[in-house]
Coordinates of C-alpha atoms in Angstrom, one line a residue:
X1 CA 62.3 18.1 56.5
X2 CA 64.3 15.7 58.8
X3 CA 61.6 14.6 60.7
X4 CA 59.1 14.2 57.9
X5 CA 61.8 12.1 55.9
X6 CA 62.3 9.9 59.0
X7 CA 58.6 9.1 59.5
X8 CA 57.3 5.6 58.7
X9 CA 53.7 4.9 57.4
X10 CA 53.3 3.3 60.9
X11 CA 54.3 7.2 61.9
X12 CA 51.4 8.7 60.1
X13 CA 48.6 6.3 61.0
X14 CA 49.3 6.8 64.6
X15 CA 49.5 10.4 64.0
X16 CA 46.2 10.5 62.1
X17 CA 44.7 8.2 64.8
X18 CA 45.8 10.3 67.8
X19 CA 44.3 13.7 66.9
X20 CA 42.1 13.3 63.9
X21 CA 39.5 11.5 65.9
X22 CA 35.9 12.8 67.3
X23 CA 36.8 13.4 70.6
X24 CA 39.7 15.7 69.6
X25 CA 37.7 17.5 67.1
X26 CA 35.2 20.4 67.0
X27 CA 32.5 21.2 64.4
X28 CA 30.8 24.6 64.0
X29 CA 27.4 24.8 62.1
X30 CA 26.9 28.2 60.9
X31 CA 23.3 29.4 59.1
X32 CA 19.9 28.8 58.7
X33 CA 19.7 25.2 59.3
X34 CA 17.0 23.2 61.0
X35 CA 19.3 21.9 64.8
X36 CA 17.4 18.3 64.7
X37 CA 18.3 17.1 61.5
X38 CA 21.3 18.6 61.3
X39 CA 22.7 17.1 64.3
X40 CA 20.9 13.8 63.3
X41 CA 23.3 14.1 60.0
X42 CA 26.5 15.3 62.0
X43 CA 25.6 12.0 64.6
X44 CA 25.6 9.8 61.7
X45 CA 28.7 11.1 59.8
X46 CA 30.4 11.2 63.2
X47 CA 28.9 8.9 65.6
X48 CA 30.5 5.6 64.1
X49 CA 34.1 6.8 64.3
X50 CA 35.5 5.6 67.5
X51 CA 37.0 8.1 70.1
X52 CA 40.8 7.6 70.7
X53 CA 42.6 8.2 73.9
X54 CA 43.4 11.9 74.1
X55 CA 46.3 13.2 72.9
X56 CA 49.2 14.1 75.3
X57 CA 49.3 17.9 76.5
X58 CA 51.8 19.9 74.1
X59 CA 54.3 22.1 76.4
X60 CA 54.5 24.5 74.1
X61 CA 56.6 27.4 76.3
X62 CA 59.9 28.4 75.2
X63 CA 63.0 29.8 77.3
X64 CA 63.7 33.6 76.9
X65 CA 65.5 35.3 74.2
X66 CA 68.8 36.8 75.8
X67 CA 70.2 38.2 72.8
X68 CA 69.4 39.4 69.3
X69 CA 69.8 37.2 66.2
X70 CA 70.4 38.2 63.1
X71 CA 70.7 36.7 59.6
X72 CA 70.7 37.5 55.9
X73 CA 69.1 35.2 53.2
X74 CA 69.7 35.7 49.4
X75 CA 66.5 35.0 47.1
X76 CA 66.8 33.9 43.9
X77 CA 63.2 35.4 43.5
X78 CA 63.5 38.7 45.4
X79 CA 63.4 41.6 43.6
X80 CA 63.6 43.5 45.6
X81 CA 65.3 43.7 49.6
X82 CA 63.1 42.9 52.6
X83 CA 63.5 43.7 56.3
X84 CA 62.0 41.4 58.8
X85 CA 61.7 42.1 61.9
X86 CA 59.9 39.6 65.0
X87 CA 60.1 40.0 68.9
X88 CA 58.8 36.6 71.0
X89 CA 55.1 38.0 72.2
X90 CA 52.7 36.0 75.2
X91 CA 50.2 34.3 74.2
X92 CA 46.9 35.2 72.4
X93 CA 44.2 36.3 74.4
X94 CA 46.2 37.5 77.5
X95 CA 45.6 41.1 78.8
X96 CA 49.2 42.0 77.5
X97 CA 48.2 40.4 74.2
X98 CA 45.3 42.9 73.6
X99 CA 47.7 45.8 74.2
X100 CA 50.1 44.0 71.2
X101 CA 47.3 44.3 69.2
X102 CA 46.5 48.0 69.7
X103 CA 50.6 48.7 69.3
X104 CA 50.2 47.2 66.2
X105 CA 47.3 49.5 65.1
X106 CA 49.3 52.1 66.2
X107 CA 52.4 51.1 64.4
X108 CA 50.9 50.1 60.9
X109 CA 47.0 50.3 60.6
X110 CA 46.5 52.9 57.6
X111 CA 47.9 55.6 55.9
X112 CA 48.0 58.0 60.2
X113 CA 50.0 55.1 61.5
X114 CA 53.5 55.8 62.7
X115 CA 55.2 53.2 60.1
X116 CA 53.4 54.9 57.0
X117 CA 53.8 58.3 58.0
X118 CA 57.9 57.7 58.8
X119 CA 59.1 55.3 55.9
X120 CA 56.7 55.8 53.2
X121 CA 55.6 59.3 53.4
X122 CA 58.8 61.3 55.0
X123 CA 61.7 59.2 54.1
X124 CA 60.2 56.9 51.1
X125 CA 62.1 54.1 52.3
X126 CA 59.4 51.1 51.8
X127 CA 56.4 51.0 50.2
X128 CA 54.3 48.8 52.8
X129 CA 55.9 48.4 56.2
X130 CA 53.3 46.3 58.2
X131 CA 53.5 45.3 61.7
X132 CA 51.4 42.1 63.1
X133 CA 50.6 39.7 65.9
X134 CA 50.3 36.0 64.8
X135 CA 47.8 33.8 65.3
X136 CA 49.6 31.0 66.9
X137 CA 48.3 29.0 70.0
X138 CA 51.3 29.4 72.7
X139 CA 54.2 32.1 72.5
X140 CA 53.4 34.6 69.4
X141 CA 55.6 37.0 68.0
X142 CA 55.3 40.2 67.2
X143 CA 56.5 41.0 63.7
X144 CA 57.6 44.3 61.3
X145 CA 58.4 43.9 58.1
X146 CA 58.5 45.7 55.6
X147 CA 60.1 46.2 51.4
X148 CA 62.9 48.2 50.6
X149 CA 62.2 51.0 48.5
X150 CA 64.7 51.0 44.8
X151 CA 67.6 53.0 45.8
X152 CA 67.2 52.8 49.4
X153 CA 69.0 50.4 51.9
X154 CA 68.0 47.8 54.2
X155 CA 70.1 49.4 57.2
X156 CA 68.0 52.6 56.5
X157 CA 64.6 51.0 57.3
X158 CA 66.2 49.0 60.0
X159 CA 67.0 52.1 61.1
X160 CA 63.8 53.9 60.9
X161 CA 61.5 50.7 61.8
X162 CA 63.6 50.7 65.4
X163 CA 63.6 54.5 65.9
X164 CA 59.4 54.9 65.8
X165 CA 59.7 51.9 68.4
X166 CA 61.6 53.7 70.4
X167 CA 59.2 56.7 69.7
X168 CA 56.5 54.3 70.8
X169 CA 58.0 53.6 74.2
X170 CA 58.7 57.3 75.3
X171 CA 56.4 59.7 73.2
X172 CA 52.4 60.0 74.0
X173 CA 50.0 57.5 72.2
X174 CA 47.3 59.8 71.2
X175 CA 44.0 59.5 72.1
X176 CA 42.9 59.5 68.4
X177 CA 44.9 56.2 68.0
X178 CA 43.7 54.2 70.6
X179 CA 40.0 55.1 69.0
X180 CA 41.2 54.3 66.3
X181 CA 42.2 50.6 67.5
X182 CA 38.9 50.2 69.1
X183 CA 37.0 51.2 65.5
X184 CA 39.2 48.8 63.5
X185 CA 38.5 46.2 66.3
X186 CA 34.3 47.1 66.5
X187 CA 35.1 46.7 62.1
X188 CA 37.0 43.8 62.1
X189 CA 34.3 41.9 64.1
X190 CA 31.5 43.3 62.6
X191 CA 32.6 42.4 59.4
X192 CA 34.2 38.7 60.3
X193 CA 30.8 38.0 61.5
X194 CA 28.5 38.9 58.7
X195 CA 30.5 35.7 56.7
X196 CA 29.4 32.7 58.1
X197 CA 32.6 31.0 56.8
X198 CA 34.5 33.7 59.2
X199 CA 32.1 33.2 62.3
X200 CA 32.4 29.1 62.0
X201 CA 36.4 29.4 61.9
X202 CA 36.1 32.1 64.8
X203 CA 34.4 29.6 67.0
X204 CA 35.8 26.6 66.0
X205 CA 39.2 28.4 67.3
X206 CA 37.8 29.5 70.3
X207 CA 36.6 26.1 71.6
X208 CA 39.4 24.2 70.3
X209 CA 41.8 26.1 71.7
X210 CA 40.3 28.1 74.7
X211 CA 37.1 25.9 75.6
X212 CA 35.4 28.9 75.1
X213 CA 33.6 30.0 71.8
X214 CA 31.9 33.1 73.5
X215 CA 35.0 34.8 73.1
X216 CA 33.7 35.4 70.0
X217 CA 31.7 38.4 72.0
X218 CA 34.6 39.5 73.9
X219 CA 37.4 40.5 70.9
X220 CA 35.6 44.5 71.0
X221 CA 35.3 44.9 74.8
X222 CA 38.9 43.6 75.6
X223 CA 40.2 46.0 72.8
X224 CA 38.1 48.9 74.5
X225 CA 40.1 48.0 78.2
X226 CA 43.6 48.8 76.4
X227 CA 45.4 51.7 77.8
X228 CA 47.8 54.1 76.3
X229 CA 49.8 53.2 79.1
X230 CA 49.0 49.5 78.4
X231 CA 50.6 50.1 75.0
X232 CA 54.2 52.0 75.9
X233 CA 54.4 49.4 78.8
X234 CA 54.1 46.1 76.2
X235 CA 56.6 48.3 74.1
X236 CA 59.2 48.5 77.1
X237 CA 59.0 45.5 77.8
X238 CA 58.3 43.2 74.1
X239 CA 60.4 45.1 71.7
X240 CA 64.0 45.0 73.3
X241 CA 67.3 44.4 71.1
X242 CA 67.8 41.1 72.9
X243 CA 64.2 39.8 72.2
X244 CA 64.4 40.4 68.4
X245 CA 65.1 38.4 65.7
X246 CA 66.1 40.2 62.1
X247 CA 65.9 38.6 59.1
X248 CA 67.5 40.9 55.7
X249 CA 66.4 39.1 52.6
X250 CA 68.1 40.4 49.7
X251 CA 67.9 39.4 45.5
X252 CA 70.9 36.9 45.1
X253 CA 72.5 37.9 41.9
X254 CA 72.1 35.4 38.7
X255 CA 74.7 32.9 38.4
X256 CA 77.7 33.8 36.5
X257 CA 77.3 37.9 37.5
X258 CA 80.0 39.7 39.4
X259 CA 79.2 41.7 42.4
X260 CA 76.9 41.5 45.5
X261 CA 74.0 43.1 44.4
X262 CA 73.1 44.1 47.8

C-alpha cells in the first residue's frame, strides 16, 4: 500500500502508457467467426492507438531461501484454524515444473491421494487439505494448505502434512498415480478446451508470456514424460525445511474475551 499511496496521477498515466499499448498486448479470437472481417474490426479498434516503446525486461529472479519462516496471523473472520504451507518452486513450464505438477496430483488430487487418505480419512485432522502450483510467470511456489478439523490442532496437521512429504521423497510413487496425473492432465485439457473463454485465456498466456501459443498442444504430452523418479527427485530437492514458508492462521478472539482461543 506504500507504493500505491506514493504514486502521482503522472505515475499512473505513464504506467498505463508503458504496457497498456498495442505492441505490448495480445488478443485471442476464439469461435466461429468469419478471419477478414474480424481482423478488419480488431484493425480498426486497434490500429489507431499508437505503439509505445517497449517496456523494460522485469528481472523477476529471487535469491534462495536458506531458512524456514514462520508466522502466525489472528483472523477476526476465521472460524476456524488454517495451516499454510509454500516452498519457492522454478518456473512454469520447465521440465522440473511438470514433475511439481504430478507431485501435486499425487499429494492432493481426489479422495486416493496421499493428503486425503492421511488427514481426512485416518487421522480426521482437516477436512480439505489441497496442495497446488501457482500460476505465476517467474519463480512459483508450491503450496499445502489445508483447515483444521474442530478439536484438532494446527501442530497436528503440520505434523502430518510434513510426514507424507517425507513419505513422498523415500516411499515408491505408484504406478496407478502417475496414470492418474496423466488422466487428470488428458481431463483438464480436454475440458479447458471445449470453453472457448478457457482456450482464448490459454493462448493469450502462452504468447504473452512464452511467445508460444502452441503450448497449448503440449500441457498432455509433457505430463506423460514425468517420471516417478522425476517426482521424489523435485520432492528432495523443493520441499526442504529451509525452503518453506508456514503461515498458522488462527480465529482471534472477540474483543473484551479472555484467553487465546488458539
Amino acid at each position: 500500500m506504500a507504493d500505491l499511496n506514493a504514486a502521482s496521477v503522472e505515475d499512473v498515466a505513464s504506467f498505463f502508457k508503458t504496457y497498456y499499448a498495442p505492441n505490448n498486448a495480445v488478443i485471442a479470437i476464439v469461435g466461429d467467426v468469419d478471419t477478414k472481417t474480424t481482423i478488419e474490426k480488431v484493425r480498426h479498434a486497434f490500429g489507431p492507438i499508437p505503439s509505445q516503446p517497449q517496456p523494460p525486461q522485469m528481472d523477476l529472479t529471487e535469491p534462495p531461501q536458506r531458512a524456514e519462516r514462520r508466522a502466525t496471523v489472528d483472523d477476526a473472520l476465521a472460524r476456524l484454524p488454517r495451516v499454510s504451507i509454500v516452498y519457492k518452486v522454478p518456473p512454469r513450464l520447465t521440465p522440473d515444473d511438470d514433475a511439481i505438477q504430478v507431485l501435486s496430483t499425487v499429494l492432493s488430487s481426489g479422495r486416493s491421494s496421499r493428503l486425503y487418505q492421511s488427514l481426512v480419512r485416518r487421522q480426521q485432522l482437516s477436512p480439505n487439505p489441497v496442495a497446488f502450483r501457482d500460476s505465476s510467470v517467474g519463480p512459483g511456489l508450491f503450496g499445502i494448505e489445508a483447515t483444521v478439523s474442530p478439536g484438532k490442532t494446527a501442530e497436528a496437521v503440520e505434523k502430518a502434512v510434513f510426514e507424507e512429504i517425507e513419505r513422498v521423497k523415500t516411499a515408491p510413487i505408484e504406478p496407478w498415480e502417475l496414470e492418474k496425473a496423466r488422466a487428470n492432465a488428458k481431463r483438464t485439457t480436454v475440458s479447458g478446451l471445449t470453453s472457448s473463454l478457457t482456450r482464448a485465456n490459454w493462448l493469450t498466456d502462452f504468447a504473452a508470456n512464452f511467445k508460444d501459443p502452441n503450448l497449448v498442444n503440449q500441457r498432455v504430452d509433457r505430463i506423460v514424460r514425468v517420471t516417478a523418479a522425476d517426482v521424489q527427485r523435485v520432492a528432495k530437492t523443493y520441499l526442504t525445511a529451509e525452503n518453506r514458508t508456514v503461515v498458522i492462521v488462527v480465529p482471534k478472539p472477540p474483543a473484551g474475551t479472555k484467553g487465546d482461543a488458539r
